[in-house]
CSV table of C-alpha atoms and ligand atoms in Angstrom, one decimal:
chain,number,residue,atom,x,y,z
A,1,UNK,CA,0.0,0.0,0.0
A,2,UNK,CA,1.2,3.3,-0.8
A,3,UNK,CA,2.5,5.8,2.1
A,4,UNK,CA,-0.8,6.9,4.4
A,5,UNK,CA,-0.7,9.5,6.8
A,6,UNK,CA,-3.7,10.8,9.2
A,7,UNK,CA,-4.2,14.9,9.9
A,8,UNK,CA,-6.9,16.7,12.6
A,9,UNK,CA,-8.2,19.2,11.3
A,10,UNK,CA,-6.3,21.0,14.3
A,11,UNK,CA,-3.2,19.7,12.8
A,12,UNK,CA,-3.6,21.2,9.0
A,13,UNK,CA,-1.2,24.8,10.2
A,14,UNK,CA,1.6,22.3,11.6
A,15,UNK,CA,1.4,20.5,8.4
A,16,UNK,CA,1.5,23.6,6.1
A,17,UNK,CA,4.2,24.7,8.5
A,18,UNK,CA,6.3,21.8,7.5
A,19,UNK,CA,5.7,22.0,3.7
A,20,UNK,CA,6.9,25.7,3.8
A,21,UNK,CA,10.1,24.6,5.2
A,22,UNK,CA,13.4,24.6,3.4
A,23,UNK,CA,12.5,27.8,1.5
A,24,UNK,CA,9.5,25.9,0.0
A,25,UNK,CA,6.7,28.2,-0.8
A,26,UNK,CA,3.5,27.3,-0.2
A,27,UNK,CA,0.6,28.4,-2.2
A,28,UNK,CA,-2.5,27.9,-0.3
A,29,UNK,CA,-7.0,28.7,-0.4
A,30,UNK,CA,-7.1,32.4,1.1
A,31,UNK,CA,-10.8,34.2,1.0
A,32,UNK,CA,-10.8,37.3,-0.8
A,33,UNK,CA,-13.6,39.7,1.3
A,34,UNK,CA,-15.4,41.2,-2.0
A,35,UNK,CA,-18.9,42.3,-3.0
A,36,UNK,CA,-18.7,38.7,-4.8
A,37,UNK,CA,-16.5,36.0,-2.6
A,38,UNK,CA,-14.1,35.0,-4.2
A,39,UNK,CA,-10.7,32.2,-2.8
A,40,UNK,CA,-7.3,32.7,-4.5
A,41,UNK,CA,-4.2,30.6,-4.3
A,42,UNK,CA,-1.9,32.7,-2.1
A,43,UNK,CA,1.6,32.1,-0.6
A,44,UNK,CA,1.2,30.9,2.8
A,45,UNK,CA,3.3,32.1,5.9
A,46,UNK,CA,2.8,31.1,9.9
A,47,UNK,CA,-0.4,32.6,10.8
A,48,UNK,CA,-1.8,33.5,7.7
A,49,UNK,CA,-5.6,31.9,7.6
A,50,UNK,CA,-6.6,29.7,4.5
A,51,UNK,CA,-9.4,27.8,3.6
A,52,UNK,CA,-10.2,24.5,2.1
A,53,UNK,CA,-12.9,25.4,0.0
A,54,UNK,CA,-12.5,25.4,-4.2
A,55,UNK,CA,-10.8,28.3,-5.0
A,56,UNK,CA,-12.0,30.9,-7.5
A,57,UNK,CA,-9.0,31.0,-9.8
A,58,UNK,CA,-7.0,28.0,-10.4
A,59,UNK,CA,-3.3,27.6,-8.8
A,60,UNK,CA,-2.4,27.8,-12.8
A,61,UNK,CA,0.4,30.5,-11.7
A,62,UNK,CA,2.4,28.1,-10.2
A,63,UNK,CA,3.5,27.2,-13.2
A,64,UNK,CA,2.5,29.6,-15.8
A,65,UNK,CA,2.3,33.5,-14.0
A,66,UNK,CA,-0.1,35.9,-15.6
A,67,UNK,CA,3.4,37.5,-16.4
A,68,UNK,CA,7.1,36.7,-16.2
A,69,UNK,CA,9.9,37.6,-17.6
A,70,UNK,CA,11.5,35.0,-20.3
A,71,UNK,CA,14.9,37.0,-20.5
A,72,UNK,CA,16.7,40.5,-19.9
A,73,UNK,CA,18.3,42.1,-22.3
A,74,UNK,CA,21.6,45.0,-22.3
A,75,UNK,CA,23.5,46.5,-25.0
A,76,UNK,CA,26.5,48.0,-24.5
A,77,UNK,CA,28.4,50.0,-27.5
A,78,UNK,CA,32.2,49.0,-28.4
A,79,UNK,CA,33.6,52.2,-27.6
A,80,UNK,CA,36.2,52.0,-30.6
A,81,UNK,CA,33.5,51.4,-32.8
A,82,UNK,CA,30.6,52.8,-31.8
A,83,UNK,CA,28.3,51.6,-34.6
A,84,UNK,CA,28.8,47.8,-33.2
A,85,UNK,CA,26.6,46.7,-30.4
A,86,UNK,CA,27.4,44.0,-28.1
A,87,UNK,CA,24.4,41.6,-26.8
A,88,UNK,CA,24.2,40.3,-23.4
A,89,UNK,CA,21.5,38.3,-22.2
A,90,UNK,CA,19.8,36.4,-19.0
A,91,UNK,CA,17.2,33.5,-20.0
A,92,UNK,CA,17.6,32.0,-16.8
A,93,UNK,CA,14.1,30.6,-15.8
A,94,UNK,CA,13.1,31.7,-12.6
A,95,UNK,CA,11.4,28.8,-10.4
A,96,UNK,CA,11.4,27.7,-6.9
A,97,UNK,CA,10.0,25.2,-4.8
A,98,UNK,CA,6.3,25.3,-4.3
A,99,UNK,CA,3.5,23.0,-3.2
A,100,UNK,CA,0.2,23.8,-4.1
A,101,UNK,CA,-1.9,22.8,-1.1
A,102,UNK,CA,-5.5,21.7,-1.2
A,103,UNK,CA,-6.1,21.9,-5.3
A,104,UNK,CA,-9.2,20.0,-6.7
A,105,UNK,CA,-8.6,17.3,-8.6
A,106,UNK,CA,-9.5,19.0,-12.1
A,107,UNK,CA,-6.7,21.5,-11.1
A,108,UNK,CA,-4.2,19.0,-10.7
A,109,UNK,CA,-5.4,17.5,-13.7
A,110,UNK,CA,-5.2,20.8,-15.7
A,111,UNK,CA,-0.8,20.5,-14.9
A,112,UNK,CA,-0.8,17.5,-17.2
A,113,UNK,CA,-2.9,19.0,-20.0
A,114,UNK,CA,-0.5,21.7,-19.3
A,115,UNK,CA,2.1,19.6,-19.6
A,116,UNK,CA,1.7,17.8,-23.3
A,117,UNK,CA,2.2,20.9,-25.3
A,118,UNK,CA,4.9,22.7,-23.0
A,119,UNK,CA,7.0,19.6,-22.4
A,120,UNK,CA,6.0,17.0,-24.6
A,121,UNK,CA,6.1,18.9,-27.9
A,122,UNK,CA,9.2,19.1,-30.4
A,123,UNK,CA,10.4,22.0,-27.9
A,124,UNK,CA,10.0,21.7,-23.9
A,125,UNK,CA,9.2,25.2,-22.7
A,126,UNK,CA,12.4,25.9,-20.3
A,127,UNK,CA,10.7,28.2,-18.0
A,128,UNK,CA,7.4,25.9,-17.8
A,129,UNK,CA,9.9,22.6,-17.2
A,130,UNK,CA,12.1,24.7,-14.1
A,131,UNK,CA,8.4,25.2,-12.4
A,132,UNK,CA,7.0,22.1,-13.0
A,133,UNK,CA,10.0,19.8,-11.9
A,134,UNK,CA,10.0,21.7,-8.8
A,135,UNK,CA,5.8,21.8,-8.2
A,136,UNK,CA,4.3,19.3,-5.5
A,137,UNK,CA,0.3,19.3,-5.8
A,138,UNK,CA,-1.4,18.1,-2.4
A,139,UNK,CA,-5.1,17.7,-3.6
A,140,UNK,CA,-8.1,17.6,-1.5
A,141,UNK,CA,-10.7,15.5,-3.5
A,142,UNK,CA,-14.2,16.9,-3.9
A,143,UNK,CA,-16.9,15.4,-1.4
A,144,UNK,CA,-19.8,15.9,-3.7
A,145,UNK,CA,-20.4,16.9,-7.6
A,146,UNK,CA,-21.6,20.7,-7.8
A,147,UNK,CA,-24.1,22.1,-10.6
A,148,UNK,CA,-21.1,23.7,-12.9
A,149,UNK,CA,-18.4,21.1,-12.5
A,150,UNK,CA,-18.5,18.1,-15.2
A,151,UNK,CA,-15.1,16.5,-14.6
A,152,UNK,CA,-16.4,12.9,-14.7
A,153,UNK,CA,-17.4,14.0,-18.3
A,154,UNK,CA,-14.3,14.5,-19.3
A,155,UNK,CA,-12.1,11.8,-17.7
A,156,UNK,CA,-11.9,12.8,-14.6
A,157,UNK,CA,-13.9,12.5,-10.8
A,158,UNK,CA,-14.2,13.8,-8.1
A,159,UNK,CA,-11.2,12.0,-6.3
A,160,UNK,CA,-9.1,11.7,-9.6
A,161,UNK,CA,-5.2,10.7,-8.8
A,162,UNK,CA,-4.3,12.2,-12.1
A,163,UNK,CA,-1.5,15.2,-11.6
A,164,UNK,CA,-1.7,14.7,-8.0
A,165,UNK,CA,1.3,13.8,-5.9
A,166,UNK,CA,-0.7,13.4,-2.3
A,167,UNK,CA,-4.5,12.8,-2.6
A,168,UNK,CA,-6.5,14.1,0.4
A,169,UNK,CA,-10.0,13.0,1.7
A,170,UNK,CA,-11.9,14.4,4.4
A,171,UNK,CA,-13.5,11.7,6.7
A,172,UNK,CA,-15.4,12.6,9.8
A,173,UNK,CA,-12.1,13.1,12.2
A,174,UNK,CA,-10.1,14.4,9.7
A,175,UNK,CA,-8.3,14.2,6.5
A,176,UNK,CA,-6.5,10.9,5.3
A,177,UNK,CA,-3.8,11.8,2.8
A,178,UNK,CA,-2.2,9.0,0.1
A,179,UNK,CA,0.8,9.6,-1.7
A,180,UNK,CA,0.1,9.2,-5.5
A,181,UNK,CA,3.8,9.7,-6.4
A,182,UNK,CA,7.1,8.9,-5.5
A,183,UNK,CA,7.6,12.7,-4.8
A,184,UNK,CA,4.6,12.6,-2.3
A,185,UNK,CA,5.0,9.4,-1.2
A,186,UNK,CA,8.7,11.1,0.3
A,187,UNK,CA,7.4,14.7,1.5
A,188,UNK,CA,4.7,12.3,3.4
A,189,UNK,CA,7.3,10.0,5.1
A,190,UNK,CA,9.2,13.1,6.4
A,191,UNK,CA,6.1,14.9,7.8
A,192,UNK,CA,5.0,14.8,11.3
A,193,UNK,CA,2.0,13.1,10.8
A,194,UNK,CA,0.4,10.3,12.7
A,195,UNK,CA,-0.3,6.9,10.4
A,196,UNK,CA,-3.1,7.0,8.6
A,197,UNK,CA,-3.2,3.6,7.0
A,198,UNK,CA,-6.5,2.0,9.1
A,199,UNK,CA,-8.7,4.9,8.2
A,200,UNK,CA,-8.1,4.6,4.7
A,201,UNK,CA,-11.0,2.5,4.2
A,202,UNK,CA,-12.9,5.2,5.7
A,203,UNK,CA,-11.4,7.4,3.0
A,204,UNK,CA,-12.5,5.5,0.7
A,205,UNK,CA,-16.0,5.2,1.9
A,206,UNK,CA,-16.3,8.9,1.2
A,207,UNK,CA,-15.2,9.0,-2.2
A,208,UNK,CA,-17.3,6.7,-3.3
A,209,UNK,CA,-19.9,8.7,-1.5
A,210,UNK,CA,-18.1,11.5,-4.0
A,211,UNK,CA,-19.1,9.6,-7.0
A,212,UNK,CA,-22.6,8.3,-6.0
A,213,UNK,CA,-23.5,12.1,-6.1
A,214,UNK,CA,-23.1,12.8,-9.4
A,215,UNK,CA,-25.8,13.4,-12.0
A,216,UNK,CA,-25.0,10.8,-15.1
A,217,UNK,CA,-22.4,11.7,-18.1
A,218,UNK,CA,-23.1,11.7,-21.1
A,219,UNK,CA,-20.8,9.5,-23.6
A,220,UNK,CA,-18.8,12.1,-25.3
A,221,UNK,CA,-16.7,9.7,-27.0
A,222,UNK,CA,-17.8,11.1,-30.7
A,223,UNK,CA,-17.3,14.6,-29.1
A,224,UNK,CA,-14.1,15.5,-31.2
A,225,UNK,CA,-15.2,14.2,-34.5
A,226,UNK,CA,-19.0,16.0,-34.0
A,227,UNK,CA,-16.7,19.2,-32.9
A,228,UNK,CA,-14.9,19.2,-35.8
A,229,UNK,CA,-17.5,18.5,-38.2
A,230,UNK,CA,-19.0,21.4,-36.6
A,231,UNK,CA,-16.0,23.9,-37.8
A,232,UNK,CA,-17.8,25.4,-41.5
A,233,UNK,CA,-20.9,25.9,-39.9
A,234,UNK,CA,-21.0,29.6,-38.7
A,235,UNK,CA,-24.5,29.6,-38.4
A,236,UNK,CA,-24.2,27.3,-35.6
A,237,UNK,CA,-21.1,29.2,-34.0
A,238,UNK,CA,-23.2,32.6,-34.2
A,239,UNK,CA,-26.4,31.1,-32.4
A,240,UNK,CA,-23.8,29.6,-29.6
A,241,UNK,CA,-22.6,32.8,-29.5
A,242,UNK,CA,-24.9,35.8,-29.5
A,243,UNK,CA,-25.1,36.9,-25.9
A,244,UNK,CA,-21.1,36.8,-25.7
A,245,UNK,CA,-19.2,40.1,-24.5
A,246,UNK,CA,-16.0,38.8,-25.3
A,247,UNK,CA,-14.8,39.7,-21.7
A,248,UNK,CA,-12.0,36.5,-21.7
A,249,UNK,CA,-13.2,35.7,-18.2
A,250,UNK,CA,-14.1,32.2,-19.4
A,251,UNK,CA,-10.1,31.5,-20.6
A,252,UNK,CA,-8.3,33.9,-17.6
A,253,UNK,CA,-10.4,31.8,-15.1
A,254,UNK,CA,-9.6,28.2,-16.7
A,255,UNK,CA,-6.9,25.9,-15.5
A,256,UNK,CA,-6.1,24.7,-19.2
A,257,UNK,CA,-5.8,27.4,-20.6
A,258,UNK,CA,-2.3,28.7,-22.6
A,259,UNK,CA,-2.2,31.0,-24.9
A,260,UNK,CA,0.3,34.3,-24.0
A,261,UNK,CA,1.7,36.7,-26.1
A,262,UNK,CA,4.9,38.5,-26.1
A,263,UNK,CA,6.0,41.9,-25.7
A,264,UNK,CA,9.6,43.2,-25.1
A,265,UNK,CA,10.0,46.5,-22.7
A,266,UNK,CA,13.1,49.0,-22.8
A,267,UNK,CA,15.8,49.2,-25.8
A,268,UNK,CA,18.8,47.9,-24.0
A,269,UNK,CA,20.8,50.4,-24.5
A,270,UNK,CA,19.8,52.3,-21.2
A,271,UNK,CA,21.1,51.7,-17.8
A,272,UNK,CA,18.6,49.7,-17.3
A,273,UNK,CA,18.7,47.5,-20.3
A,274,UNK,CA,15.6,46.1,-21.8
A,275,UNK,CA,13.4,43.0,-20.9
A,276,UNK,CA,10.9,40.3,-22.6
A,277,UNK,CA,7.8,39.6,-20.9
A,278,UNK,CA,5.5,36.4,-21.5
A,279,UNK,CA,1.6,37.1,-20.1
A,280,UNK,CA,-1.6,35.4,-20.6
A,281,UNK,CA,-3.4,36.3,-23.6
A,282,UNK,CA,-7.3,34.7,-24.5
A,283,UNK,CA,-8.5,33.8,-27.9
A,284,UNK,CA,-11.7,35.3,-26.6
A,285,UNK,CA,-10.4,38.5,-27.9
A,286,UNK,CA,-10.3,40.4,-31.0
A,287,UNK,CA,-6.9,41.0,-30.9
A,288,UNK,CA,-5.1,38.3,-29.8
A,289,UNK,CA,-5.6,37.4,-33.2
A,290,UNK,CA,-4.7,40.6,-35.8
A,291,UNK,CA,-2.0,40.7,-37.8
A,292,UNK,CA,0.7,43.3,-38.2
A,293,UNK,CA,-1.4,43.9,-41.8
A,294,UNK,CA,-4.5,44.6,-40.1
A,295,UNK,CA,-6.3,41.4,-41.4
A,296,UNK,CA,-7.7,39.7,-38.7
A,297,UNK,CA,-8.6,35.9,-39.0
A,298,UNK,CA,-11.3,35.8,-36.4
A,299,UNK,CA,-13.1,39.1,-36.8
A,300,UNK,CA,-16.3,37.8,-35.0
A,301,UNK,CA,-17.3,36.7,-31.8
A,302,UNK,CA,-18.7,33.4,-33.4
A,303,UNK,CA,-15.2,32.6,-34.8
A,304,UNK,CA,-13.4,33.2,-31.6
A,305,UNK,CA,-15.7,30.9,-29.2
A,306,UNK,CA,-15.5,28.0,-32.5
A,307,UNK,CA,-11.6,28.7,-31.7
A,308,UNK,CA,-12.2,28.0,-27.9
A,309,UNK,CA,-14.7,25.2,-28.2
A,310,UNK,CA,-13.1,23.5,-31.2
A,311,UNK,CA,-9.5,23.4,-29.3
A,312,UNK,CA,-10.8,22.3,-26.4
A,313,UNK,CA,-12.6,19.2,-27.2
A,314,UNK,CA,-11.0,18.4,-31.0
A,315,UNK,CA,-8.1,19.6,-32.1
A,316,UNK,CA,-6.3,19.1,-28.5
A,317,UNK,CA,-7.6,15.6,-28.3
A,318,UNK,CA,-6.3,15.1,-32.2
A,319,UNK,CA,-3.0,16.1,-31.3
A,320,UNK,CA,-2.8,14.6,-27.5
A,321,UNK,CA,-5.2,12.3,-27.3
A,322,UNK,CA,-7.5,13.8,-24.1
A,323,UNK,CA,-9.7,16.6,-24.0
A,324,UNK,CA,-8.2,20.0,-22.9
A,325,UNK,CA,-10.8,20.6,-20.7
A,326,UNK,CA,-11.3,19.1,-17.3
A,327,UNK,CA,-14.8,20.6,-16.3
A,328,UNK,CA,-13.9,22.1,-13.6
A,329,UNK,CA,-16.8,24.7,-14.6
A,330,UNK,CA,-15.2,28.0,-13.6
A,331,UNK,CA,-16.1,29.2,-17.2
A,332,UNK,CA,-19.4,28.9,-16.5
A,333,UNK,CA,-19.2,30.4,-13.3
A,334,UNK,CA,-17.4,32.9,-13.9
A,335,UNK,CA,-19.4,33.9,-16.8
A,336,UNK,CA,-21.3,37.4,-16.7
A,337,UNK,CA,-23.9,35.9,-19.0
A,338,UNK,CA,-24.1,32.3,-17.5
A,339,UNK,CA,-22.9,30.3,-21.4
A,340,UNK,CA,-22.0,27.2,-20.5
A,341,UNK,CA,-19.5,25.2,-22.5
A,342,UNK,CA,-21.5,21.8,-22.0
A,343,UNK,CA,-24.5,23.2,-23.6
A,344,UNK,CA,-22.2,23.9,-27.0
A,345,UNK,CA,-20.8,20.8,-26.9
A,346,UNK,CA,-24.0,18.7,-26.4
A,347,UNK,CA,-25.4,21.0,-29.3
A,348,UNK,CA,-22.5,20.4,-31.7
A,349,UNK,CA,-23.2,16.6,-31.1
A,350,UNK,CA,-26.9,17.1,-31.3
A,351,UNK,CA,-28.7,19.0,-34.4
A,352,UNK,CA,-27.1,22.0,-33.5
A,353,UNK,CA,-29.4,23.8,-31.3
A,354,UNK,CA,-28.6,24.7,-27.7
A,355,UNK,CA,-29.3,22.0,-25.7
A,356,UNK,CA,-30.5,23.4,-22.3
A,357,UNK,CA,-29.3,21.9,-18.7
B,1,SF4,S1,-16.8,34.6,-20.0
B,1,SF4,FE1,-18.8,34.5,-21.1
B,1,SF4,S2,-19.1,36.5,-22.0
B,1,SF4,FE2,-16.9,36.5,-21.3
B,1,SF4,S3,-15.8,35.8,-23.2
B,1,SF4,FE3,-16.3,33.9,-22.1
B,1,SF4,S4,-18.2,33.2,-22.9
B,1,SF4,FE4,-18.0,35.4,-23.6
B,2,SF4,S1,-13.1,25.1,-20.4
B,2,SF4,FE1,-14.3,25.7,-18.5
B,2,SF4,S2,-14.8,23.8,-17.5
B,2,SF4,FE2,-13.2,23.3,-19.0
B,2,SF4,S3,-11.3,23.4,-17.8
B,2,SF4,FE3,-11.6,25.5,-18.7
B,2,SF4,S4,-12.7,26.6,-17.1
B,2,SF4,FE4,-12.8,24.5,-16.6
């Protein structure tokens, strides 16, 4: 049997206490007071209150920040020739160790969709790899389904082992925690934790409990294929699309989505030399999508949510072999005008009307 250790809820700051040792940094559920509530991933230091419950925004930054910089750049002139510039420059990823405590299990799934295109493509992504090798993802399984989230749609469930290093469940005295990975299965065996090996059947009890409480999936095995066959039809992308406002909360929100764009800041030549920055971009909007000529390629709406859809649930699965998204339902919950992704899919496989939930 893999490594099995038993926390109190008591217990819970001692154990983030010991994760943040050894200048690990610990990115932990902290509520955000707002008009709406919302829980963020945010380092965690001795004190600092968290909370257990789904977070908001996915821990995506812990691998991909909304902005970092690839490399910095300097020019200096030869001063015996002053038309000749030399180049200097720093690509050294930056990355440090980091747990991510108390994801969901379509988060920790959403690293390894993460993962095929940065590391398993004809070029690994340096700066993705440094963060990644050095991420530990403690997951707290889900005790129930909720109305957005589809994950068992998709591949995945509510206590899914996929991405995770140490799987979590709450029972009634506590929280029974299973390494998944050699890396957790060593971070557990070092902790001061009591064993939790007899109350894993209890564990277990209450993620099956998990399962037996969702509604049924439907069998999206034609999905892709339906998807793509769906691609020339703009009618159909128009009517999926009409109440849009191309806000890009849907993609910002969404732990599997990648697309970034570049832009380089300074001219090198100042004291201060220049930089290049990668931050998230969204194919929700216009201009993510323009060319230096003006012509843009998706001009509508209707093209940019096929774009979204398509990716998500056809040409990612051509190319990888899994959907790219894990239902984790913040799109739809996050969305200012409620559109749900299921109810486009369901309609590209049906007769193209909106199916309603
Ligand atoms: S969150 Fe909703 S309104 Fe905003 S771009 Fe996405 S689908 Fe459109
Ligand atoms: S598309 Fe929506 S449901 Fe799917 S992973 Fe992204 S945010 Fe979650």
């Amino acid at each position: 049997m893999s490594t099995i250790r038993f926390v109190a809820p008591d217990g819970l700051p001692a154990l983030l206490a010991f994760l943040a040792q050894d200048g690990r940094r610990v990115l932990a559920p902290a509520e955000k007071p707002a008009a709406k509530r919302s829980v963020v991933f945010e380092p965690w230091q001795p004190g600092k209150p968290f909370t257990l419950d789904k977070a908001t925004v996915p821990a995506k930054e812990a691998v991909l920040p909304q902005c970092e910089v690839l490399l910095r750049f300097k020019k200096t002139r030869d001063a015996e020739n002053p038309g000749r510039l030399a180049l200097s420059l720093d690509d050294t990823p930056q990355a440090c160790p980091t747990v991510v405590f108390a994801a969901r299990p379509c988060d920790a799934r959403g690293y390894t969709v993460l993962d095929r295109p940065y590391l398993q493509g004809p070029f690994a992504d340096p700066y993705y790899k440094a963060r990644r090798e050095q991420l530990t993802v403690f997951t707290l399984t889900c005790p129930r389904g909720c109305n957005t989230c589809f994950c068992h749609w998709v591949g995945g469930g509510p206590t899914s082992p996929e991405g995770s290093d140490v799987l979590m469940t709450e029972i009634d005295t506590g929280y029974v925690l299973q390494a998944i990975t050699p890396k957790g299965a060593e971070i557990l065996a070092a902790a001061p934790l009591e064993d939790g090996a007899a109350l894993f059947a209890r564990a277990e009890e209450a993620r099956k409990a998990a399962w037996a409480s969702l509604q049924p999936a439907p069998n999206l095995k034609s999905a892709a294929q339906k998807v793509a066959e769906r691609f020339t039809d703009e009618e159909f992308w128009q009517e999926q699309t009409n109440s849009c406002l191309s806000c890009g909360a849907c993609t910002y929100f969404c732990p599997t989505c990648y697309c970034f764009t570049i832009t380089d800041e300074g001219e090198g030549l100042s004291e201060k030399g220049g930089r290049r920055l990668r931050s998230w971009d969204t194919c929700m909007s216009s201009l993510f999508t323009r060319e230096a000529s003006g012509h843009n390629p998706r001009v509508s709406k209707a093209l940019r949510m096929r774009n979204r859809v398509s990716h998500k649930f056809s040409t990612y699965p051509e190319n990888w072999g899994a959907f790219s998204c894990n239902g984790c339902g913040r799109c739809i919950s996050n969305c200012p005008v409620c559109l749900d992704i299921r109810s486009i899919v369901l309609a590209a496989m049906a007769d193209g009307k909106t199916t309603e939930k």
